[in-house]
Amino acid sequence: MKTNMRELMMTIMRHFMILIGFHMILGPGERIAISDYNVNDQATVRRRYIALGPYQPRGHDFPRKFIGGWHRFVPSWFDTYDWLEYSVKLDAAFCFVCYLFKNKICKGGNSFVDGGFSLWNQTSKFDTHGSCKSHCLAQEKHDLFSRSGTSIGDALEKLTTEEKAMYKARLRYSLRCLKFILRQGLACRGHDESDESLNKGNFLELLNWLAESFEDVNKLINCCAKETTKLIIEDLGDDYFAILADESSDVYQKEQLALCIRYVDKKGRVVERFLGIVHKLLMDHSLSLSRIRRQGYDGASNMKGALNGLKKLIMDESPSAYYVHCFAHQLQLTLVAVAKENQDCKCFFEQLGLLLAAIGNSCKRLQMLRVAQAEHVIEALELGEIESGRGLNQEMGLGRPGDTRWGSYYKTIQHIILMYEPIRKVLQEIGDDPEYKETGKAEMALCSLESFEFVFLAHLLDTIFGYTDDLNCALQKRDQDIVNAISLIYLTKTQLELLREDNGWESFLADVTSFCVKRKIDVPNMDDIYKAAGRSKRKYVKLTNYHRFKVDMFLGIIDRQLKELNDRFDEVNTDLLIYMSSFNPKYSFAAFDKENLMKLAKFYPKDFSVTELRRLSYQLGKFIIDVRGDERFRKVKNIDELSVLLVETDKHAIHAYVYKLLKLVLLLPVATASVERAFSALNFVKNKLRNSMGDQYLNDCLVPFIEMEFFLRVADEDIISRFQKPPRRVNL
């Protein structure tokens, strides 16, 4: 009779809930998830369910099922486990408190929430679930919520001073652990950072008491990232800045846009700082487009397009935001153009690829190369051809070069020349080995390697890449300025022009001939008719070796390189960059030109009014007299050092307009190396084991990792204060 009365009351209550708008299904396993209710109604729904209690049909005729024997649900279990409830429809047991308050999933307890537990022969699972950490947390929340006139928030608000101190101590130690993890770019839970992760033994165990869900840990990471970025924005202030942007795919093959800003800090130093990978970052941090004075991207149409590119959109808002194509990227394109458009270079790299495939595709053949290299070093030492010593004669490999990093080709060609004899020995052994299935490829590679044409082109490209490699490395430096970059480009062009002269050709040919004679490679007579090996003879009818090697190859490749450098670096010839060189402090400001600097200031009409231009003219005259008469400025080598010294000596305040113009010059980015470094960090943080990271979480992990200098300056109190903002549960 009591059971029937209870079921009647439940039916009436269910109809009442439907009438008031809460579509509550009282049968466990059929109910709407608490999270599916409106946030404002969830507390009321929980109270209604707690008022009804767990669904325990004690008078029900529980069916038997065969599980290694006949078993069924036993009603006395309701007395042992007060959280237990039973679904008549599903013939399964459920956990009442976990349905109401559980957010995490614990090992061995998932079935009591999702599909229900019905293995009646394994009653130990009830104890396993009852001792599960997430069940205990849910039970604690249930008990707090059930107290008259209190909720979880109310109960935590009434914590004692001692309990609040303990809470803050735990939060502080958790934050310290988290900061260490972020600085190292490591995963919080090994390779699995999901709510279902079973990884133990790390600081997230300490955070379990803090968070109802894993989202709270993400929020703490987000607070670290925001406080780091806040310091960067404060360091920038309301000053001018340049933006650097580039796109790259991550390990999940998803395109990511990285954004950096370049500005002059309070000490006069040029710095480039990483903002993040998500879009609309400028607006998120209240950075006005009108304060942008420079842009630096690659040459993609979506970046520098004249109609709809990012460059055009920003210049519509800020006409003085001048764009300069990344110098390092242009240099890469120059070398790529030479390699792909010159037929001789194209054939050389095809032969190089065949050689690398013959040796590099097998660990066994690479080991043969190592042995041959070691034997060659020992033999050369015995003959006195090389010297021994620390750091000398180190083992070299044959890494496969990549088009996006053209400097790798220089390294590969260098190793081919330095390891020529060991490589030839290994190719001979491979060609003579009957077990090797591709002896034909090895013999073709050996034939190419032993030809004068291959050696000639290898030395020529090694020389050209050697000149451009210095420029490439310089453009990748953090402290490189535009004036020095222009000077380096000019020097590179000068070196190539000197190389193409008669003295350069004779010296180069002598080096190649000496290399070939020493290794018993036939050197052709330059006056004889050229014999094309493996090519159509119609193209080279009555062509002398001199004309073929000097005019077609030597001069042809160098001229092509010079043409590409002039075409790609066309911005160097613009008035803007020419005027900037007048700030060069070398040789007691020998390049200083007041008229050019005044013309430069007119490129920024919004930054220099007519009155300010007149004051700038007067200040430039006083400025040059001041710095030339000051001993401290005689050792300054570039405009970066000039800016720093002006701040250190407080002359930036005396010559305010000159310093303002100097800062605008410093904002011009030479290369997008900072963005490239961000992509390297991206691949470290979002690796193959963490390839499902969301954009926001990835961004929050990258900012502290890349901008560690600022992250280390962030105070724990600032992060905790941001973390404790509503709707956090504890007010410290």
XYZ file of C-alpha atoms in Angstrom:
732
model
C 0.000 0.000 0.000
C 2.887 2.370 0.865
C 4.614 1.570 -2.413
C 1.469 2.312 -4.424
C 1.017 5.592 -2.528
C 4.628 6.602 -3.260
C 4.244 5.829 -6.963
C 1.014 7.840 -7.012
C 2.751 10.807 -5.403
C 5.574 10.593 -7.956
C 3.061 10.608 -10.805
C 1.346 13.676 -9.386
C 4.701 15.414 -8.904
C 5.741 14.630 -12.490
C 2.553 16.180 -13.857
C 3.094 19.187 -11.615
C 6.648 19.637 -12.967
C 5.389 19.512 -16.532
C 2.811 22.180 -15.725
C 5.440 24.553 -14.299
C 7.806 24.053 -17.231
C 10.301 21.453 -15.962
C 9.913 18.364 -18.121
C 11.325 15.986 -15.528
C 11.216 12.272 -16.196
C 11.517 10.524 -12.874
C 12.698 7.188 -14.228
C 16.522 7.002 -14.048
C 18.199 6.578 -17.415
C 15.358 8.442 -19.152
C 15.752 11.851 -17.545
C 16.956 15.008 -19.185
C 20.576 15.768 -18.222
C 20.870 18.542 -15.651
C 23.177 20.465 -17.976
C 20.409 20.543 -20.630
C 18.191 22.653 -18.413
C 18.418 26.421 -18.422
C 21.262 27.561 -16.167
C 18.886 29.617 -14.062
C 16.575 26.596 -13.560
C 19.169 23.947 -12.701
C 19.194 24.660 -8.945
C 15.371 24.437 -8.824
C 15.381 21.148 -10.748
C 17.945 19.692 -8.341
C 15.834 20.734 -5.350
C 12.755 19.043 -6.839
C 14.618 15.799 -7.398
C 16.170 15.872 -3.923
C 12.695 16.408 -2.475
C 11.503 13.246 -4.263
C 14.633 11.252 -3.450
C 16.124 8.396 -5.483
C 13.711 6.188 -7.406
C 13.648 2.890 -5.433
C 10.703 0.615 -6.386
C 11.176 -1.883 -3.539
C 7.945 -3.802 -4.272
C 8.791 -4.388 -7.913
C 9.147 -7.968 -9.222
C 12.776 -7.711 -10.350
C 13.411 -9.940 -13.408
C 16.142 -12.541 -13.465
C 18.832 -12.640 -16.145
C 21.470 -15.211 -16.982
C 25.033 -13.921 -16.329
C 27.139 -17.043 -15.719
C 24.146 -18.123 -13.723
C 20.776 -16.651 -12.801
C 20.949 -13.284 -11.024
C 18.680 -10.294 -10.372
C 18.582 -6.964 -8.560
C 18.217 -7.320 -4.770
C 16.015 -4.660 -3.018
C 18.168 -4.764 0.134
C 20.869 -2.986 -1.856
C 18.771 0.173 -1.470
C 19.468 0.058 2.277
C 23.205 -0.465 1.814
C 23.663 2.255 -0.803
C 21.351 5.222 -0.212
C 22.420 6.790 -3.527
C 21.226 3.773 -5.521
C 18.126 3.901 -7.717
C 16.598 1.433 -10.166
C 15.056 1.811 -13.619
C 12.106 -0.513 -14.134
C 12.127 0.096 -17.866
C 15.851 -0.559 -18.368
C 16.356 -3.126 -15.566
C 19.484 -1.239 -14.541
C 20.897 0.554 -11.496
C 21.879 4.240 -11.468
C 23.539 6.724 -9.095
C 21.191 9.476 -7.928
C 23.788 11.968 -6.659
C 26.021 11.570 -9.731
C 23.064 12.339 -11.988
C 22.497 15.585 -10.103
C 26.045 16.794 -9.461
C 28.668 14.751 -11.304
C 30.775 16.466 -13.978
C 33.783 14.184 -14.239
C 33.922 10.525 -15.151
C 35.828 8.159 -12.913
C 37.200 4.731 -13.661
C 34.643 2.015 -13.064
C 31.780 4.443 -12.417
C 30.681 5.543 -15.837
C 27.934 2.926 -16.201
C 26.048 4.243 -13.147
C 25.490 7.532 -14.981
C 25.202 6.824 -18.684
C 23.692 3.462 -19.608
C 23.044 2.001 -16.189
C 24.644 -0.945 -14.361
C 23.075 -4.393 -14.744
C 25.833 -6.943 -14.025
C 24.109 -8.300 -10.912
C 26.841 -10.907 -10.376
C 29.494 -8.201 -9.823
C 28.222 -6.466 -6.710
C 31.745 -5.204 -5.876
C 31.153 -2.531 -8.510
C 28.771 -0.796 -6.088
C 31.631 -0.317 -3.608
C 33.979 0.752 -6.403
C 31.595 3.443 -7.502
C 30.848 4.544 -3.949
C 34.560 5.184 -3.320
C 35.160 6.827 -6.703
C 36.611 10.335 -6.340
C 34.089 11.992 -8.634
C 31.212 10.261 -6.800
C 32.565 11.518 -3.485
C 32.733 15.053 -4.887
C 29.183 14.729 -6.172
C 28.074 13.435 -2.751
C 29.753 16.393 -1.061
C 27.967 18.814 -3.365
C 24.695 16.983 -2.738
C 25.115 17.265 1.029
C 25.961 20.979 0.848
C 23.094 21.658 -1.511
C 20.631 19.725 0.664
C 21.229 21.852 3.735
C 18.359 24.156 4.453
C 18.816 27.649 3.031
C 22.211 26.950 1.481
C 23.672 26.279 -1.950
C 27.191 25.393 -2.990
C 28.001 29.051 -3.496
C 26.453 30.045 -0.162
C 28.340 27.338 1.683
C 31.677 28.310 0.195
C 31.026 31.996 0.854
C 30.708 31.130 4.538
C 34.084 29.432 4.761
C 36.095 30.244 7.830
C 39.250 32.336 7.655
C 41.338 29.197 8.113
C 39.527 27.397 5.287
C 39.967 30.392 2.979
C 43.676 30.467 3.787
C 43.916 26.767 2.941
C 42.004 27.360 -0.295
C 44.346 30.189 -1.276
C 47.431 28.120 -0.426
C 46.221 25.250 -2.597
C 45.393 27.641 -5.407
C 48.813 29.273 -5.163
C 50.700 25.963 -5.249
C 48.529 24.755 -8.119
C 49.357 27.940 -10.003
C 53.081 27.443 -9.450
C 52.870 23.932 -10.859
C 50.844 25.204 -13.797
C 53.335 28.006 -14.523
C 56.146 25.467 -14.656
C 54.154 23.316 -17.090
C 53.373 26.316 -19.335
C 56.989 27.541 -19.381
C 58.124 24.133 -20.595
C 55.340 23.849 -23.188
C 54.286 20.506 -21.697
C 50.903 18.814 -21.553
C 49.025 19.054 -18.267
C 48.111 15.355 -18.336
C 50.670 13.651 -20.499
C 49.239 13.259 -23.986
C 45.593 13.254 -22.803
C 44.135 16.471 -21.365
C 40.459 15.573 -21.675
C 37.934 15.255 -18.847
C 38.126 11.459 -19.177
C 41.899 11.359 -18.734
C 43.094 8.719 -16.269
C 46.659 10.021 -16.088
C 47.684 10.437 -12.463
C 50.603 11.685 -10.459
C 50.660 15.327 -11.504
C 49.455 18.689 -10.323
C 45.925 18.280 -11.707
C 45.254 15.945 -8.809
C 45.839 19.022 -6.642
C 43.390 20.982 -8.772
C 40.574 18.438 -8.477
C 39.368 20.066 -5.275
C 39.331 23.423 -7.038
C 37.336 22.758 -10.175
C 33.954 21.268 -10.824
C 35.184 20.539 -14.354
C 38.346 20.655 -16.407
C 37.156 24.021 -17.733
C 38.403 25.660 -14.517
C 41.959 24.530 -15.291
C 41.604 25.946 -18.792
C 40.384 29.183 -17.251
C 43.466 29.368 -15.037
C 45.669 28.877 -18.115
C 43.641 31.543 -19.898
C 44.276 33.922 -16.987
C 48.041 33.296 -17.294
C 47.923 34.108 -21.008
C 45.811 37.243 -20.525
C 48.015 38.623 -17.764
C 51.109 38.000 -19.912
C 49.572 39.801 -22.879
C 48.417 42.585 -20.565
C 52.048 43.284 -19.610
C 53.021 43.388 -23.296
C 50.249 45.894 -24.044
C 51.277 47.998 -21.048
C 54.887 47.929 -22.275
C 53.679 49.188 -25.671
C 51.420 51.823 -24.164
C 49.874 54.223 -26.659
C 52.923 54.210 -28.908
C 53.215 53.355 -32.595
C 53.765 49.746 -33.601
C 54.159 47.461 -36.594
C 52.393 44.173 -37.172
C 53.964 40.952 -38.443
C 51.710 38.134 -39.565
C 52.014 34.817 -41.325
C 50.021 31.627 -41.802
C 51.167 28.057 -41.339
C 49.483 24.701 -40.828
C 49.827 22.928 -37.491
C 50.294 19.202 -36.899
C 46.534 18.727 -37.440
C 46.893 20.390 -40.883
C 44.822 23.331 -39.709
C 45.810 26.814 -40.861
C 46.885 29.084 -38.008
C 47.462 32.839 -38.301
C 50.215 34.068 -35.976
C 50.366 37.755 -35.128
C 53.317 39.633 -33.633
C 53.795 43.331 -32.916
C 57.025 45.302 -33.274
C 57.621 48.441 -31.234
C 60.241 50.497 -29.435
C 60.063 49.965 -25.679
C 60.674 52.480 -22.896
C 64.432 51.794 -23.012
C 64.655 52.536 -26.731
C 65.022 48.872 -27.726
C 63.255 47.399 -30.732
C 61.253 44.374 -29.612
C 58.922 41.951 -31.330
C 56.263 40.298 -29.187
C 53.895 37.439 -29.897
C 50.206 38.299 -29.402
C 48.552 35.036 -30.345
C 47.170 32.842 -33.104
C 43.479 33.711 -32.959
C 41.913 36.330 -35.206
C 40.797 39.848 -34.214
C 43.582 40.102 -31.629
C 44.144 43.798 -32.282
C 40.555 44.593 -31.383
C 40.588 42.200 -28.417
C 43.487 44.151 -26.890
C 42.159 47.599 -27.876
C 45.036 48.227 -30.271
C 43.974 50.923 -32.700
C 44.651 50.414 -36.402
C 45.457 54.121 -36.610
C 48.621 53.500 -34.527
C 50.041 50.988 -37.019
C 53.012 52.364 -38.917
C 54.490 49.244 -40.518
C 53.363 45.895 -41.920
C 55.442 42.798 -42.586
C 54.097 39.647 -44.272
C 55.085 37.177 -46.955
C 54.155 37.695 -50.585
C 50.851 35.772 -50.564
C 47.963 37.523 -52.278
C 45.757 37.368 -49.196
C 48.446 39.357 -47.351
C 49.874 41.893 -49.813
C 47.080 41.854 -52.413
C 46.448 45.288 -53.925
C 42.657 44.935 -53.815
C 41.578 42.822 -50.858
C 44.824 41.895 -49.110
C 45.439 42.556 -45.433
C 47.995 45.200 -46.425
C 45.346 47.173 -48.377
C 42.703 46.891 -45.632
C 45.066 48.246 -42.973
C 46.409 51.037 -45.184
C 42.820 52.170 -45.758
C 42.658 52.814 -41.996
C 46.251 53.983 -41.585
C 47.893 55.281 -44.817
C 51.281 55.500 -43.074
C 51.323 51.754 -42.318
C 53.884 51.062 -45.038
C 54.416 47.481 -46.119
C 57.755 45.750 -46.636
C 57.940 42.191 -47.901
C 59.934 40.007 -45.491
C 63.550 40.268 -46.674
C 64.395 36.714 -45.567
C 61.402 35.361 -47.471
C 62.396 37.316 -50.581
C 65.899 35.871 -50.401
C 64.421 32.365 -50.265
C 62.287 33.135 -53.328
C 65.375 34.447 -55.124
C 67.268 31.205 -54.618
C 64.226 29.110 -55.523
C 63.785 31.056 -58.777
C 67.416 30.458 -59.758
C 67.145 26.727 -59.027
C 63.842 26.194 -60.825
C 64.277 28.416 -63.879
C 67.896 27.665 -64.797
C 68.060 24.382 -66.720
C 71.557 23.491 -65.512
C 70.599 24.039 -61.868
C 67.445 22.024 -62.359
C 69.429 19.047 -63.744
C 71.963 19.346 -60.927
C 69.294 19.155 -58.217
C 67.670 16.185 -59.944
C 71.030 14.385 -59.879
C 71.473 15.443 -56.257
C 68.083 13.952 -55.394
C 69.045 10.665 -57.069
C 72.284 10.575 -55.069
C 70.521 11.240 -51.757
C 67.929 8.570 -52.514
C 70.612 5.992 -53.318
C 72.339 6.492 -49.962
C 69.878 8.138 -47.597
C 66.919 5.751 -47.965
C 68.606 2.974 -46.015
C 70.054 2.875 -42.510
C 72.533 0.253 -43.680
C 73.879 2.491 -46.456
C 74.073 5.477 -44.099
C 76.159 3.341 -41.740
C 78.398 2.441 -44.695
C 78.852 6.176 -45.313
C 79.812 6.778 -41.677
C 82.437 4.025 -41.835
C 83.809 5.331 -45.135
C 83.964 8.854 -43.726
C 85.854 7.695 -40.629
C 88.344 5.756 -42.786
C 88.854 8.806 -45.007
C 89.575 11.028 -41.984
C 92.139 8.548 -40.633
C 93.838 8.330 -44.034
C 93.910 12.131 -44.437
C 95.389 12.558 -40.960
C 98.145 10.060 -41.755
C 98.984 11.945 -44.964
C 98.948 15.283 -43.142
C 96.201 16.675 -45.376
C 94.046 17.705 -42.416
C 94.738 18.676 -38.810
C 93.429 17.044 -35.667
C 91.982 18.900 -32.732
C 88.917 19.544 -30.673
C 85.892 20.352 -32.846
C 87.648 19.304 -36.068
C 86.763 16.421 -38.405
C 83.313 15.889 -36.917
C 80.905 13.419 -38.474
C 78.641 14.888 -41.163
C 75.408 13.578 -42.609
C 73.406 13.937 -45.802
C 70.191 15.569 -44.681
C 67.481 15.921 -47.299
C 67.029 19.642 -48.088
C 63.657 21.387 -48.053
C 62.333 24.080 -50.372
C 60.930 26.220 -47.562
C 64.329 26.422 -45.864
C 66.715 27.013 -48.730
C 69.709 27.279 -46.414
C 69.471 23.485 -46.065
C 70.575 23.158 -49.728
C 73.743 25.062 -48.931
C 74.499 22.672 -46.091
C 73.814 19.607 -48.270
C 76.037 20.844 -51.121
C 78.785 21.659 -48.625
C 78.655 18.115 -47.258
C 78.689 16.638 -50.776
C 81.956 18.485 -51.509
C 83.564 17.722 -48.133
C 82.473 14.055 -48.179
C 83.061 13.523 -51.887
C 85.420 10.545 -51.619
C 83.450 8.633 -48.919
C 80.265 9.123 -50.971
C 81.937 7.860 -54.141
C 83.275 4.821 -52.278
C 79.833 3.937 -50.907
C 78.171 4.311 -54.326
C 80.804 1.993 -55.814
C 80.119 -0.624 -53.114
C 76.367 -0.350 -53.635
C 76.735 -0.711 -57.405
C 78.853 -3.859 -56.959
C 76.479 -5.403 -54.405
C 74.237 -8.022 -56.110
C 71.767 -7.923 -53.192
C 70.967 -4.276 -53.810
C 67.851 -4.127 -55.981
C 68.496 -0.649 -57.380
C 72.106 -0.913 -58.509
C 71.169 0.994 -61.677
C 70.261 4.090 -59.659
C 73.488 3.851 -57.687
C 75.525 3.594 -60.903
C 73.673 6.578 -62.402
C 74.339 8.588 -59.232
C 78.017 7.585 -59.334
C 78.276 8.539 -63.007
C 76.859 11.983 -62.254
C 79.063 12.420 -59.184
C 82.249 11.689 -61.171
C 81.430 14.121 -63.977
C 83.218 17.457 -64.232
C 79.883 19.211 -64.832
C 78.447 17.997 -61.486
C 81.574 19.083 -59.582
C 81.598 22.433 -61.401
C 77.960 23.198 -60.533
C 78.373 21.982 -56.954
C 81.262 24.402 -56.397
C 79.448 27.243 -58.171
C 76.265 26.875 -56.123
C 78.320 26.401 -52.962
C 80.023 29.758 -53.685
C 76.782 31.601 -54.461
C 74.959 30.095 -51.489
C 77.968 30.932 -49.322
C 77.625 34.626 -50.183
C 73.855 34.630 -49.679
C 73.971 32.471 -46.531
C 75.633 35.268 -44.561
C 72.810 37.548 -45.624
C 70.214 34.889 -44.814
C 71.585 34.366 -41.283
C 71.803 38.115 -40.681
C 68.181 38.648 -41.713
C 67.052 36.071 -39.165
C 68.586 37.945 -36.212
C 66.242 39.557 -33.720
C 68.237 42.797 -33.543
C 68.631 43.400 -37.277
C 67.573 46.858 -38.469
C 66.529 48.046 -41.911
C 69.613 50.191 -42.517
C 72.001 47.291 -41.903
C 69.804 44.979 -43.986
C 70.042 47.337 -46.969
C 73.816 47.478 -46.509
C 74.063 43.669 -46.386
C 72.035 43.289 -49.565
C 74.292 45.785 -51.293
C 77.414 43.896 -50.135
C 75.978 40.587 -51.365
C 75.321 42.065 -54.792
C 78.849 43.536 -54.865
C 80.396 40.154 -54.036
C 78.486 38.456 -56.851
C 79.464 41.194 -59.309
C 83.137 40.773 -58.384
C 82.818 37.014 -58.793
C 81.615 37.319 -62.404
C 84.711 39.323 -63.420
C 87.688 37.665 -65.139
C 89.698 37.343 -61.922
C 86.751 35.695 -60.234
C 86.303 33.177 -63.067
C 89.997 32.240 -63.185
C 90.207 31.772 -59.437
C 87.036 29.713 -59.370
C 88.103 27.483 -62.289
C 91.482 26.894 -60.631
C 89.773 25.678 -57.446
C 87.469 23.311 -59.358
C 90.355 21.988 -61.473
C 92.477 21.346 -58.369
C 89.576 19.447 -56.764
C 89.122 17.273 -59.855
C 92.801 16.529 -60.413
C 93.214 15.424 -56.809
C 90.291 12.985 -57.202
C 91.257 11.835 -60.705
C 88.255 13.382 -62.455
C 88.723 14.255 -66.109
C 88.978 18.010 -66.627
C 87.927 19.064 -70.151
C 90.036 21.394 -72.270
C 88.197 24.703 -72.384
C 89.067 25.166 -76.088
C 87.561 21.832 -77.170
C 84.001 21.333 -78.408
C 81.546 20.651 -75.586
C 80.176 17.100 -75.470
C 76.756 16.935 -73.843
C 76.475 13.835 -71.656
C 72.913 12.593 -71.337
C 71.439 15.633 -73.129
C 70.304 16.519 -76.605
C 73.353 17.397 -78.743
C 71.293 19.706 -80.969
C 71.348 22.413 -78.282
C 75.139 22.471 -78.086
C 76.338 22.303 -81.717
C 79.918 23.648 -82.146
C 79.901 25.043 -78.606
C 83.242 25.204 -76.839
C 83.705 24.104 -73.252
C 84.810 27.647 -72.419
C 81.527 29.103 -73.649
C 79.472 26.327 -72.057
C 81.024 26.468 -68.601
C 81.809 30.172 -68.327
C 79.024 31.881 -70.279
C 76.126 29.439 -69.955
C 76.755 28.164 -66.431
C 79.075 30.499 -64.516
C 77.886 33.861 -65.804
C 74.375 32.677 -66.563
C 73.651 31.547 -63.006
C 75.329 34.558 -61.377
C 73.495 37.007 -63.653
C 70.224 35.260 -62.905
C 70.958 35.534 -59.192
C 71.741 39.259 -59.480
C 68.604 39.897 -61.527
C 66.439 38.138 -58.950
C 68.050 40.077 -56.099
C 67.350 43.372 -57.868
C 63.782 42.380 -58.752
C 62.876 40.909 -55.392
C 64.404 43.679 -53.335
C 62.872 46.495 -55.327
C 61.767 48.209 -52.103
C 65.432 48.903 -51.351
C 65.464 51.424 -54.189
C 62.399 53.347 -52.997
C 62.726 56.817 -51.544
C 61.423 55.664 -48.173
C 64.324 53.302 -47.525
C 66.922 55.597 -49.064
C 65.903 58.411 -46.715
C 66.088 56.051 -43.741
C 69.759 55.345 -44.383
C 70.489 58.972 -43.400
C 70.067 57.891 -39.780
C 72.998 55.476 -40.017
C 75.283 56.354 -37.049
C 78.440 54.686 -38.424
C 81.604 56.732 -38.808
C 80.300 59.644 -36.703
C 77.022 59.853 -38.643
C 78.776 60.224 -42.010
C 75.533 59.343 -43.848
C 73.493 61.983 -41.977
C 71.435 64.101 -44.372
C 69.023 66.650 -42.930
C 67.102 67.143 -46.176
C 66.495 63.432 -46.631
C 65.269 63.082 -43.052
C 62.865 65.991 -43.552
C 61.546 64.256 -46.676
C 61.197 61.083 -44.627
C 59.086 62.885 -42.012
C 56.687 64.006 -44.752
C 55.798 60.342 -45.301
C 53.919 60.601 -41.985
C 51.536 63.551 -42.311
C 49.425 62.417 -39.337
C 52.457 62.243 -37.053
C 54.158 65.518 -38.008
C 52.062 68.635 -38.427
C 53.370 71.711 -40.237
C 54.452 73.244 -36.929
C 56.140 70.005 -35.812
C 58.005 69.763 -39.119
C 59.519 73.205 -38.496
C 60.561 72.142 -34.994
C 61.999 68.903 -36.387
C 64.131 70.909 -38.828
C 65.652 72.915 -35.968
C 66.116 69.830 -33.787
C 67.939 67.890 -36.532
C 70.584 70.632 -36.684
C 71.081 70.578 -32.916
C 70.905 66.772 -32.804
C 73.803 66.139 -35.194
C 76.027 68.665 -33.385
C 75.141 67.106 -30.037
C 75.810 63.436 -30.927
C 78.975 64.143 -32.930
C 80.411 66.020 -29.989
C 79.542 63.313 -27.457
C 82.181 60.588 -26.987
C 79.534 58.046 -26.005
C 78.001 58.078 -29.507
C 81.222 57.401 -31.418
C 81.065 53.644 -30.865
C 77.436 53.274 -31.939
C 77.190 50.821 -34.851
C 73.512 50.805 -35.823
C 70.255 52.649 -35.266
C 69.156 50.118 -32.611
C 72.126 51.059 -30.429
C 71.511 54.722 -31.227
C 67.955 54.516 -29.920
C 69.005 52.782 -26.693
C 71.811 55.276 -26.025
C 69.511 58.247 -26.633
C 67.207 56.929 -23.901
C 70.086 56.134 -21.520
C 71.486 59.661 -21.876
C 68.017 61.294 -21.766
C 68.680 62.919 -25.137
C 65.445 61.364 -26.449
C 63.603 64.002 -24.429
C 65.829 66.854 -25.609
C 65.450 65.844 -29.262
C 61.881 64.540 -28.966
C 60.883 64.976 -32.614
C 64.116 63.408 -33.879
C 63.569 60.439 -31.570
C 59.986 60.140 -32.782
C 61.191 59.932 -36.382
C 63.875 57.422 -35.385
C 61.254 55.185 -33.765
C 59.209 55.213 -36.963
C 62.302 54.040 -38.844
C 62.942 51.285 -36.299
C 59.415 49.955 -36.703
C 60.114 48.839 -40.259
C 60.461 45.032 -40.036
C 63.344 43.432 -41.888
C 62.023 39.883 -41.612
C 59.146 37.942 -40.083
C 61.562 35.736 -38.147
C 59.572 36.237 -34.925
C 56.485 34.780 -36.580
C 58.519 31.856 -37.891
C 59.817 31.206 -34.369
C 56.206 31.234 -33.174
C 55.426 28.469 -35.666
C 58.334 26.435 -34.304
C 56.832 26.811 -30.831
C 53.412 25.906 -32.266
C 54.726 22.542 -33.461
C 56.325 21.941 -30.060
C 53.192 22.700 -28.029
C 50.648 21.196 -30.415
C 52.425 17.969 -31.262
C 51.112 14.664 -32.602
C 49.932 13.580 -29.161
C 48.047 16.850 -28.558
C 46.659 17.405 -32.053
C 43.065 17.970 -30.923
C 43.730 21.163 -28.959
C 41.196 23.911 -29.561
C 42.293 27.309 -30.888
C 41.681 29.184 -27.633
C 43.432 26.595 -25.468
C 46.341 26.451 -27.931
C 46.613 30.236 -27.898
C 46.594 30.330 -24.091
C 49.404 27.755 -23.937
C 51.502 29.477 -26.589
C 51.515 32.990 -25.135
C 53.277 32.103 -21.813
C 55.591 29.654 -23.610
C 56.772 32.108 -26.283
C 56.713 35.275 -24.176
C 58.365 33.678 -21.156
C 60.160 36.914 -20.285
C 56.871 38.679 -19.622
C 55.214 35.579 -18.172
C 57.886 35.378 -15.470
C 57.096 38.980 -14.539
C 53.408 38.280 -14.016
C 52.535 38.299 -10.320
C 50.649 35.315 -8.910
C 48.228 37.704 -7.232
C 47.236 39.204 -10.592
C 46.462 35.766 -12.052
C 44.529 34.729 -8.935
C 42.613 38.010 -8.934
C 41.563 37.498 -12.557
C 40.714 33.856 -11.839
C 38.549 34.826 -8.851
C 36.345 37.199 -10.814
C 32.635 36.255 -10.851
C 31.202 33.707 -11.161
C 34.008 32.079 -9.119
C 32.809 30.450 -5.926
C 35.254 31.808 -3.368
C 35.846 35.499 -2.751
C 39.355 35.920 -1.364
